[in-house]
PDB file of C-alpha atoms in Angstrom:
ATOM      1  CA  MET K   1      78.853 133.672  71.058  1.00 43.00           C
ATOM      2  CA  MET K   2      77.090 130.845  72.895  1.00 41.00           C
ATOM      3  CA  ALA K   3      79.385 128.232  71.320  1.00 43.00           C
ATOM      4  CA  SER K   4      82.502 130.052  72.514  1.00 44.00           C
ATOM      5  CA  SER K   5      81.082 130.175  76.070  1.00 43.00           C
ATOM      6  CA  TYR K   6      80.607 126.410  75.996  1.00 46.00           C
ATOM      7  CA  ARG K   7      84.164 125.938  74.743  1.00 50.00           C
ATOM      8  CA  ILE K   8      85.547 128.097  77.537  1.00 48.00           C
ATOM      9  CA  PHE K   9      83.438 126.207  80.105  1.00 44.00           C
ATOM     10  CA  GLY K  10      84.565 122.858  78.640  1.00 44.00           C
ATOM     11  CA  ALA K  11      88.219 123.881  78.726  1.00 41.00           C
ATOM     12  CA  ALA K  12      87.908 125.090  82.333  1.00 42.00           C
ATOM     13  CA  LEU K  13      86.179 121.830  83.312  1.00 42.00           C
ATOM     14  CA  LEU K  14      88.928 119.735  81.714  1.00 43.00           C
ATOM     15  CA  LEU K  15      91.626 121.750  83.455  1.00 42.00           C
ATOM     16  CA  GLY K  16      89.818 121.319  86.782  1.00 46.00           C
ATOM     17  CA  LEU K  17      89.501 117.560  86.281  1.00 43.00           C
ATOM     18  CA  ALA K  18      93.158 117.300  85.348  1.00 46.00           C
ATOM     19  CA  GLY K  19      94.023 119.090  88.594  1.00 51.00           C
ATOM     20  CA  CYS K  20      91.879 116.637  90.569  1.00 51.00           C
ATOM     21  CA  GLY K  21      93.714 113.713  88.981  1.00 50.00           C
ATOM     22  CA  GLN K  22      97.055 115.216  89.945  1.00 51.00           C
ATOM     23  CA  ALA K  23      95.856 115.810  93.514  1.00 52.00           C
ATOM     24  CA  ALA K  24      94.576 112.227  93.795  1.00 54.00           C
ATOM     25  CA  GLU K  25      97.896 110.893  92.493  1.00 65.00           C
ATOM     26  CA  SER K  26      99.759 113.055  94.992  1.00 71.00           C
ATOM     27  CA  VAL K  27      97.649 111.691  97.859  1.00 63.00           C
ATOM     28  CA  LYS K  28      98.201 108.129  96.623  1.00 70.00           C
ATOM     29  CA  ASP K  29     101.977 108.686  96.470  1.00 77.00           C
ATOM     30  CA  SER K  30     101.964 110.183  99.953  1.00 79.00           C
ATOM     31  CA  LEU K  31     100.004 107.244 101.388  1.00 79.00           C
ATOM     32  CA  SER K  32     102.293 104.800  99.606  1.00 87.00           C
ATOM     33  CA  GLN K  33     105.383 106.489 101.076  1.00 90.00           C
ATOM     34  CA  GLU K  34     103.765 106.543 104.523  1.00 90.00           C
ATOM     35  CA  PHE K  35     102.915 102.834 104.265  1.00 90.00           C
ATOM     36  CA  ARG K  36     106.484 102.058 103.205  1.00 92.00           C
ATOM     37  CA  ALA K  37     108.042 103.998 106.089  1.00 93.00           C
ATOM     38  CA  GLU K  38     105.728 102.471 108.696  1.00 91.00           C
ATOM     39  CA  TYR K  39     106.157  98.967 107.288  1.00 90.00           C
ATOM     40  CA  ILE K  40     109.964  99.188 107.351  1.00 91.00           C
ATOM     41  CA  LYS K  41     109.856 100.545 110.904  1.00 91.00           C
ATOM     42  CA  GLU K  42     107.673  97.659 112.145  1.00 90.00           C
ATOM     43  CA  CYS K  43     109.518  95.047 110.082  1.00 90.00           C
ATOM     44  CA  THR K  44     112.893  96.208 111.405  1.00 90.00           C
ATOM     45  CA  SER K  45     111.661  96.044 114.977  1.00 90.00           C
ATOM     46  CA  SER K  46     110.199  92.539 114.523  1.00 88.00           C
ATOM     47  CA  SER K  47     113.186  91.177 112.600  1.00 85.00           C
ATOM     48  CA  THR K  48     115.652  92.473 115.164  1.00 83.00           C
ATOM     49  CA  ALA K  49     113.597  90.843 117.922  1.00 84.00           C
ATOM     50  CA  PHE K  50     113.954  87.531 116.054  1.00 81.00           C
ATOM     51  CA  GLY K  51     117.729  87.898 116.023  1.00 85.00           C
ATOM     52  CA  MET K  52     118.423  89.072 112.459  1.00 84.00           C
ATOM     53  CA  ASP K  53     121.444  91.337 112.119  1.00 88.00           C
ATOM     54  CA  SER K  54     121.018  94.835 110.714  1.00 87.00           C
ATOM     55  CA  SER K  55     122.109  94.056 107.145  1.00 87.00           C
ATOM     56  CA  GLU K  56     119.801  91.019 106.964  1.00 87.00           C
ATOM     57  CA  THR K  57     116.977  93.060 108.453  1.00 88.00           C
ATOM     58  CA  GLN K  58     117.427  95.913 105.999  1.00 91.00           C
ATOM     59  CA  ALA K  59     117.529  93.575 102.991  1.00 91.00           C
ATOM     60  CA  PHE K  60     114.557  91.521 104.172  1.00 90.00           C
ATOM     61  CA  CYS K  61     112.356  94.500 105.058  1.00 91.00           C
ATOM     62  CA  THR K  62     113.156  96.319 101.818  1.00 94.00           C
ATOM     63  CA  CYS K  63     112.490  93.176  99.781  1.00 93.00           C
ATOM     64  CA  SER K  64     109.159  92.528 101.448  1.00 93.00           C
ATOM     65  CA  VAL K  65     107.833  96.091 101.200  1.00 93.00           C
ATOM     66  CA  ASP K  66     108.956  96.270  97.548  1.00 95.00           C
ATOM     67  CA  LYS K  67     107.145  92.994  96.814  1.00 95.00           C
ATOM     68  CA  ILE K  68     103.980  94.139  98.606  1.00 93.00           C
ATOM     69  CA  GLN K  69     103.917  97.449  96.754  1.00 94.00           C
ATOM     70  CA  GLN K  70     104.639  95.721  93.454  1.00 95.00           C
ATOM     71  CA  ASP K  71     101.957  93.037  93.790  1.00 95.00           C
ATOM     72  CA  TYR K  72      99.122  94.770  95.630  1.00 93.00           C
ATOM     73  CA  GLY K  73      97.156  97.985  95.373  1.00 89.00           C
ATOM     74  CA  LEU K  74      97.086 100.423  98.275  1.00 85.00           C
ATOM     75  CA  LYS K  75      93.805  99.094  99.709  1.00 87.00           C
ATOM     76  CA  GLU K  76      95.101  95.527  99.515  1.00 90.00           C
ATOM     77  CA  GLN K  77      98.397  96.531 101.135  1.00 88.00           C
ATOM     78  CA  LEU K  78      96.509  97.670 104.214  1.00 85.00           C
ATOM     79  CA  ASN K  79      94.503  94.428 104.426  1.00 89.00           C
ATOM     80  CA  LEU K  80      96.859  91.606 103.446  1.00 88.00           C
ATOM     81  CA  SER K  81      95.728  88.156 104.471  1.00 92.00           C
ATOM     82  CA  ASP K  82      98.069  85.797 106.302  1.00 90.00           C
ATOM     83  CA  GLU K  83      98.358  83.768 103.089  1.00 94.00           C
ATOM     84  CA  GLN K  84      99.338  86.823 101.023  1.00 93.00           C
ATOM     85  CA  MET K  85     101.884  87.882 103.625  1.00 91.00           C
ATOM     86  CA  ASP K  86     103.329  84.351 103.792  1.00 91.00           C
ATOM     87  CA  LYS K  87     103.887  84.427 100.013  1.00 94.00           C
ATOM     88  CA  VAL K  88     105.742  87.738 100.291  1.00 92.00           C
ATOM     89  CA  LEU K  89     107.874  86.542 103.197  1.00 89.00           C
ATOM     90  CA  ASP K  90     108.669  83.224 101.480  1.00 91.00           C
ATOM     91  CA  TYR K  91     109.696  85.114  98.335  1.00 94.00           C
ATOM     92  CA  CYS K  92     112.076  87.339 100.300  1.00 89.00           C
ATOM     93  CA  MET K  93     113.512  84.448 102.294  1.00 86.00           C
ATOM     94  CA  ASP K  94     114.264  82.708  98.969  1.00 89.00           C
ATOM     95  CA  GLN K  95     115.915  85.902  97.685  1.00 85.00           C
ATOM     96  CA  ALA K  96     118.067  86.136 100.812  1.00 74.00           C
ATOM     97  CA  ASP K  97     119.077  82.477 100.774  1.00 70.00           C
ATOM     98  CA  PRO K  98     118.290  80.637  97.504  1.00 61.00           C
ATOM     99  CA  GLU K  99     119.651  77.398  99.036  1.00 59.00           C
ATOM    100  CA  VAL K 100     116.700  77.281 101.480  1.00 49.00           C
ATOM    101  CA  GLY K 101     113.930  77.436  98.836  1.00 46.00           C
TER     102      GLY K 101
END
């Protein structure tokens, strides 16, 4: 009888931990989507101010946020150094105009 109680407790604990993992993943996805939306908003505003047309701006901002999210974890994304950001921007400039790079 005692062994079956431990099994039930163990199964309940595993189910609870699995639920926590799903919740953490959901929060991570939500933060990632929020970062992406805010980044594109700010990037679009800055790029337009520098005279890029809307199609160039869209391509450049999408490229750079994709590269950031591909190469860096969420904590890093929020604290990119100037050097890290320069690498991302150089990569996307090369993608937009391979002749320049």
